[in-house]
XYZ file of N, CA and C in Angstrom:
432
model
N 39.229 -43.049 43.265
C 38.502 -43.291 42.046
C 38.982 -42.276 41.006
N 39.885 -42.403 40.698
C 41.003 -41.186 39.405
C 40.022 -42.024 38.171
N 39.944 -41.168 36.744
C 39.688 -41.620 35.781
C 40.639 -41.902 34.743
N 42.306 -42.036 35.081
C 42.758 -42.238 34.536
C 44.160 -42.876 35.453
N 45.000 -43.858 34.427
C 45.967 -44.767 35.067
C 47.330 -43.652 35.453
N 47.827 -43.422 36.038
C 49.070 -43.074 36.165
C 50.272 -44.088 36.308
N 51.122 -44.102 34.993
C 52.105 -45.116 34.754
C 53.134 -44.535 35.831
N 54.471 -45.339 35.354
C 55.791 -45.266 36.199
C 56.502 -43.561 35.331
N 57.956 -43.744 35.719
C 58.057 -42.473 35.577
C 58.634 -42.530 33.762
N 58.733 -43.172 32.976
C 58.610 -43.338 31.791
C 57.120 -43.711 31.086
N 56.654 -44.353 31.705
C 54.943 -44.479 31.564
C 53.842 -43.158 31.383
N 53.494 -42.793 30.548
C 52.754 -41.646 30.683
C 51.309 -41.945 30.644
N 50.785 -40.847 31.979
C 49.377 -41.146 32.433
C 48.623 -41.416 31.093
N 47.425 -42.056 31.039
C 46.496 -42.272 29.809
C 44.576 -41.809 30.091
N 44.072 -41.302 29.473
C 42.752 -41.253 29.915
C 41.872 -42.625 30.107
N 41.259 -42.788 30.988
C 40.340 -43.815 30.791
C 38.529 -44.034 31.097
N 38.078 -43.814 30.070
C 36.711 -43.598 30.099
C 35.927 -44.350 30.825
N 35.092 -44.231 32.018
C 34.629 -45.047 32.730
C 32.822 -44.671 32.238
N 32.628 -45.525 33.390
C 30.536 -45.113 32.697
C 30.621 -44.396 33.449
N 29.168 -43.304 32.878
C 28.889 -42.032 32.882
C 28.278 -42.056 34.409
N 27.964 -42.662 35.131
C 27.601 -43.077 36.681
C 28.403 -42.247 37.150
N 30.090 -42.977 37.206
C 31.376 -42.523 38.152
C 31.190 -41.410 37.653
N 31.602 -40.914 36.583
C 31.517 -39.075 36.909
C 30.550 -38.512 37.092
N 29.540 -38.917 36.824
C 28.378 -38.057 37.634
C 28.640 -38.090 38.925
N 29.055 -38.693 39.756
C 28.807 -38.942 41.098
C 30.363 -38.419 41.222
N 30.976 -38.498 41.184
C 32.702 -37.864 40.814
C 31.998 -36.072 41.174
N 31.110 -35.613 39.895
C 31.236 -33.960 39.703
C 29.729 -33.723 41.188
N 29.158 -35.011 41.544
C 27.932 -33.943 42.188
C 28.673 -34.278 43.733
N 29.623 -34.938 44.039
C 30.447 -35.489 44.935
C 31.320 -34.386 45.396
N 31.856 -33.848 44.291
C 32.969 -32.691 44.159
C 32.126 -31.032 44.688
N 31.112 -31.254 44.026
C 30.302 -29.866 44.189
C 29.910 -30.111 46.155
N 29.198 -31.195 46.156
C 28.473 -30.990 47.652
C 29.687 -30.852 48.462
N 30.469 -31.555 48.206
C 30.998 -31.095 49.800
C 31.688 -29.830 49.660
N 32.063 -29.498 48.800
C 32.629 -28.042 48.209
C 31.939 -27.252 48.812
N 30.605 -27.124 48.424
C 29.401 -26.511 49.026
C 29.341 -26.384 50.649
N 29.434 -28.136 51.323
C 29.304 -27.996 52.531
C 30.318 -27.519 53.605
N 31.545 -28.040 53.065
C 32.602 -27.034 53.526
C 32.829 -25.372 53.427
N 32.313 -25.363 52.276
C 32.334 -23.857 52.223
C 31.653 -23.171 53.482
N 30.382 -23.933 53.394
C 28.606 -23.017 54.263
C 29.260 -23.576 56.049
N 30.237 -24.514 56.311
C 30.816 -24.767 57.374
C 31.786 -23.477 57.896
N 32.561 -23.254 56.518
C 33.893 -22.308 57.131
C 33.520 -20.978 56.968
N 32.253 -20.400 56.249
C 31.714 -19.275 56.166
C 30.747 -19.121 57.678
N 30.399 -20.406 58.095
C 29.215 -20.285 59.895
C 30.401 -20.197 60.986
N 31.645 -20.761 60.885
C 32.616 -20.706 62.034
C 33.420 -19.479 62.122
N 33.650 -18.571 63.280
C 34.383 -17.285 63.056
C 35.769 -18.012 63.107
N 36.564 -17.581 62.523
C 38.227 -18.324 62.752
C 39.556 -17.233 62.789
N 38.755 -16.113 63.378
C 39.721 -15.117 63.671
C 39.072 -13.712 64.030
N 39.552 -12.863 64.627
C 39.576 -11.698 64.227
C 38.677 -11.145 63.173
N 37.497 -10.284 63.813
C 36.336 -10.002 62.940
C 36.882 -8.955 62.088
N 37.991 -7.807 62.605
C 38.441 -7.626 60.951
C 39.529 -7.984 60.361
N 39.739 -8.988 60.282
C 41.156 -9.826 59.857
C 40.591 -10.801 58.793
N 40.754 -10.795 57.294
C 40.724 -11.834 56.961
C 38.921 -11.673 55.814
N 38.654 -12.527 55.203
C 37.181 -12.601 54.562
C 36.150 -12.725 55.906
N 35.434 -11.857 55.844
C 34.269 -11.856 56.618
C 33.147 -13.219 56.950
N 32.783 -13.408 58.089
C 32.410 -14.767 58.393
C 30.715 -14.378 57.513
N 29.753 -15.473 57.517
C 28.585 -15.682 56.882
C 27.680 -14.326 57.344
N 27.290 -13.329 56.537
C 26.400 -12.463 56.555
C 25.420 -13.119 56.889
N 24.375 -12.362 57.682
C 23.189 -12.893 57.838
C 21.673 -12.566 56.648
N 21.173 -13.492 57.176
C 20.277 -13.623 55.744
C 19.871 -15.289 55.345
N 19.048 -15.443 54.403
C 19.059 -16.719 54.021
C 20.160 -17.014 52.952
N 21.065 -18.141 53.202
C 21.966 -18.496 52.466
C 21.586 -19.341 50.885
N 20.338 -19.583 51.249
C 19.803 -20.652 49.830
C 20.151 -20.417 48.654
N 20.173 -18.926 48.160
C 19.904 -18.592 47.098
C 21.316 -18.595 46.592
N 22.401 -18.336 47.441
C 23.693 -18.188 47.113
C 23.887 -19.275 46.763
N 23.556 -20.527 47.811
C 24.692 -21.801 48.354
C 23.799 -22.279 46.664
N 22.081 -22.312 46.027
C 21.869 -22.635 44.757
C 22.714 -22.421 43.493
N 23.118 -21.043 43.625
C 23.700 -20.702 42.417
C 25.758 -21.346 42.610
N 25.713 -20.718 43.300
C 27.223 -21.876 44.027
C 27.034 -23.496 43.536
N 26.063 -24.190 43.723
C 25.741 -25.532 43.254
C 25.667 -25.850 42.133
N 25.043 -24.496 41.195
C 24.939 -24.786 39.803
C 26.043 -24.287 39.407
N 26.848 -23.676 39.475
C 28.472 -22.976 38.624
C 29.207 -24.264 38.949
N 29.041 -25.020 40.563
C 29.833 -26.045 40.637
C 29.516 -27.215 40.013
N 28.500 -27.417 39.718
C 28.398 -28.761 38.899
C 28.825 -28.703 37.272
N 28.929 -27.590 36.842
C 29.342 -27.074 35.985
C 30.833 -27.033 35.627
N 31.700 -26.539 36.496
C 32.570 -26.378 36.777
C 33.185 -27.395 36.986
N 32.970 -28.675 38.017
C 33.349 -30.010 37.871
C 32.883 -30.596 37.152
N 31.686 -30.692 36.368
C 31.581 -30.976 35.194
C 32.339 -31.092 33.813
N 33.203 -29.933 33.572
C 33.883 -29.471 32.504
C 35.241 -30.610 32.992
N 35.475 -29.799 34.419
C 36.757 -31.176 34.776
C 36.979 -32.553 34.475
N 35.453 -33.161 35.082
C 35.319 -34.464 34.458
C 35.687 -35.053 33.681
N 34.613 -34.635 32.304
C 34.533 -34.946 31.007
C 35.825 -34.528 30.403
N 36.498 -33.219 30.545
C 37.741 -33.675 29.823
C 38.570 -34.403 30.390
N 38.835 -34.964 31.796
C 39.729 -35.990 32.499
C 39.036 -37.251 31.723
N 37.630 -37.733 31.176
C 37.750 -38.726 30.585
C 38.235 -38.979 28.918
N 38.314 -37.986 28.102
C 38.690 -37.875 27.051
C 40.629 -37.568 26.891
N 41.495 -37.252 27.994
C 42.893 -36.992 27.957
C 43.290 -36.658 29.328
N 44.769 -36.948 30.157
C 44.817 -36.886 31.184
C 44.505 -35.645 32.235
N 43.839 -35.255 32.810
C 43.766 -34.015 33.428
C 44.174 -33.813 35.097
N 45.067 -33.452 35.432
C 45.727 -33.471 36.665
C 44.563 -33.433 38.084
N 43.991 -33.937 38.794
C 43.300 -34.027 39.550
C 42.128 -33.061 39.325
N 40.944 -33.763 38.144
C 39.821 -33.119 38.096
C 38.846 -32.752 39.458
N 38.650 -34.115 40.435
C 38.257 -33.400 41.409
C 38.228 -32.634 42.198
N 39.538 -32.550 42.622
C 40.224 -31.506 43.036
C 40.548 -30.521 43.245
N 40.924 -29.939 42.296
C 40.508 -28.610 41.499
C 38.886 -28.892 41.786
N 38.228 -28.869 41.095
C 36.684 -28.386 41.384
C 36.025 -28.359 42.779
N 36.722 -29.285 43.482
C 36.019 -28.963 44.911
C 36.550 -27.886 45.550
N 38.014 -27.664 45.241
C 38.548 -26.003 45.461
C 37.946 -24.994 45.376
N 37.553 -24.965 43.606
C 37.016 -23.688 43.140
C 35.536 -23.654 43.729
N 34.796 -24.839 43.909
C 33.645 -24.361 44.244
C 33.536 -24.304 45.829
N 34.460 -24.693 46.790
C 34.662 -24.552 48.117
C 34.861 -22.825 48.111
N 35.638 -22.397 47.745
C 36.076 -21.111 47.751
C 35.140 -19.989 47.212
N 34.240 -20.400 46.281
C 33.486 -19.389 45.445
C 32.535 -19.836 46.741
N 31.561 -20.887 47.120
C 30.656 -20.831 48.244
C 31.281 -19.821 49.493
N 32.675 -19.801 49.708
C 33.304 -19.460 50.965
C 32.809 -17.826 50.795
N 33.460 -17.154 49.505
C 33.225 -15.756 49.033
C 31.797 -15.394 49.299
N 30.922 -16.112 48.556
C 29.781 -15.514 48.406
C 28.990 -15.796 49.957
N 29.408 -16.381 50.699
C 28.217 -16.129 51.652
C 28.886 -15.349 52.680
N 30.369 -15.033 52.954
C 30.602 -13.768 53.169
C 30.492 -12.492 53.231
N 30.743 -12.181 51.691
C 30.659 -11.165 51.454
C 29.105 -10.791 50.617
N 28.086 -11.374 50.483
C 26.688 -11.670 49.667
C 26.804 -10.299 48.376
N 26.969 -11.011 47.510
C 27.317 -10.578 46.173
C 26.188 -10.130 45.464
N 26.152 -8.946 44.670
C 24.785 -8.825 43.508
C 25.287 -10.147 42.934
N 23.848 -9.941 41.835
C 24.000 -11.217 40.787
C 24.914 -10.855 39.459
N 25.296 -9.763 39.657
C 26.630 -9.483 38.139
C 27.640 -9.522 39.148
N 27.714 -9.699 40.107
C 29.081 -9.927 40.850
C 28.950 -11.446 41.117
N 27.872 -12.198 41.159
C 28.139 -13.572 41.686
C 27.990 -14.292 39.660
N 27.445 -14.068 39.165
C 27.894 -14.783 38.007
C 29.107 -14.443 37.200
N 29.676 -13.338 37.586
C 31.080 -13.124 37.244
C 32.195 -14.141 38.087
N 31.983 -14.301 38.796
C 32.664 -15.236 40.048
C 32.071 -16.695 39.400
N 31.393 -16.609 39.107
C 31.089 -18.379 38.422
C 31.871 -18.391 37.279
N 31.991 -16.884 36.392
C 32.550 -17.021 34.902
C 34.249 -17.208 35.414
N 34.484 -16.959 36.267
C 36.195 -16.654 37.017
C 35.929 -18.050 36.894
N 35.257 -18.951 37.688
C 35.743 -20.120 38.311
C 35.683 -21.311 36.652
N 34.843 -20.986 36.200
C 34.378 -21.851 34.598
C 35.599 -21.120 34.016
N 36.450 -19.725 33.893
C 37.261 -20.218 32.702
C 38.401 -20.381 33.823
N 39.346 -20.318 35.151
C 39.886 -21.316 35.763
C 40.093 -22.770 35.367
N 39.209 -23.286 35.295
C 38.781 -25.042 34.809
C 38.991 -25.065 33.531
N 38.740 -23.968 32.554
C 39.106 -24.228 31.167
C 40.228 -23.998 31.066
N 41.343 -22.881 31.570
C 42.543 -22.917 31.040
C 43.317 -23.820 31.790
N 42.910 -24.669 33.185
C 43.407 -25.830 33.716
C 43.567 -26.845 32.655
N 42.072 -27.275 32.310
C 41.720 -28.223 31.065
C 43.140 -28.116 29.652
N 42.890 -26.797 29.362
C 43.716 -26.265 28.388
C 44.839 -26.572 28.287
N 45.441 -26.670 29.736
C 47.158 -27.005 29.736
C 46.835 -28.518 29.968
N 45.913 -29.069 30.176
C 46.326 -30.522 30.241
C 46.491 -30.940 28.959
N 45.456 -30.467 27.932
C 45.726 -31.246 26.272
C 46.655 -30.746 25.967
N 47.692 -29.742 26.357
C 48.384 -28.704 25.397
C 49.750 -30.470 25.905
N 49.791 -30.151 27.324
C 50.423 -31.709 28.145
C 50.519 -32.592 27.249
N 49.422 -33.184 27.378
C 48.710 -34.360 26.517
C 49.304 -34.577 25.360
N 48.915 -33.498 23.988
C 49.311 -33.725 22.773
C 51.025 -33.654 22.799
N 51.030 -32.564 23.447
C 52.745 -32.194 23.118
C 53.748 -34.093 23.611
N 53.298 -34.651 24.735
C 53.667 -35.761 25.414
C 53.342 -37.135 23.722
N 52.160 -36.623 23.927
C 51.864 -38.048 22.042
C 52.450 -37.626 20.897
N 53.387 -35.976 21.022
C 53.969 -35.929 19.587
C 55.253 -36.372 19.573
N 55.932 -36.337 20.608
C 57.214 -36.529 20.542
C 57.512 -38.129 20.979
C-alpha cells in the first residue's frame, strides 16, 4: 500500500493522495508494530549481558512504550503526509525504524524525560531532513 506510483526508469515516481483512512492506518500501523517489535527485542536477551545495548530494565514499561507511541505517531505522521503531497522514499519504513529503535533504546537503557524527549526531537528532525531531501528530489526532478 505505497502512496505513490513508481514509474519505469524514465518515468518519475509521482505523489498520490489517497483518503485520509490509508494513512492513518499507514502511520498507527507503522508506530505499533515499531513499538511491538521494539518491547519484543528489548524482553529477549540476544547476547552477552555486556555486549551490545542492554536488554529491558526492569520496571513498568508503560510510560516509556506511551511516550515512544506518541513521538511515533508523530514521526510517521510527518512521513505520511509529506509522501502524500510529493514522492517520499519509503515513508513507512523509515518510521517503523525510527520508532522500533527509539522503543528498543528507551526500555533498555530507561531514560529521564530530557533524555527521552530529546530522542523523540532526534527521531522528528531525522524524518524532517529525510522529508527534506525528498522535495529538494522532487523539485530539482520537475525543474529540469
Amino acid at each position: 500500500m505505497e502512496i505513490f506510483d513508481v514509474g519505469g526508469d524514465d518515468e518519475p515516481a509521482t505523489p498520490r493522495p489517497g483518503p485520509w483512512w490509508k494513512h492513518l492506518l499507514s502511520v498507527v500501523t507503522a508506530t505499533v508494530v515499531g513499538l511491538a517489535l521494539g518491547w519484543v527485542a528489548a524482553a529477549v536477551p540476544w547476547g552477552p549481558a555486556d555486549y551490545g545495548i542492554p536488554a529491558a530494565a526492569p520496571g513498568s514499561p508503560w510510560a516509556l512504550l506511551a511516550a515512544c507511541g506518541a513521538a511515533g505517531l508523530i514521526v510517521a505522521g510527518l512521513l505520511r503526509g509529506a509522501a502524500a503531497r510529493f514522492p517520499v522514499y519509503a515513508p513507512g519504513r523509515i518510521g517503523f525504524v525510527l520508532v522500533f529503535l527509539g522503543t528498543r533504546l528507551a526500555l533498555g537503557f530507561r531514560p529521564e524525560l530530557a533524555e527521552l524527549a530529546a530522542g523523540a526531537g532526534i527521531a522528528l528532525l531525522a524524518a524532517a531532513i529525510w522529508c527534506a531531501h525528498a522535495l529538494h528530489l522532487h523539485r530539482r526532478a520537475t525543474a529540469a
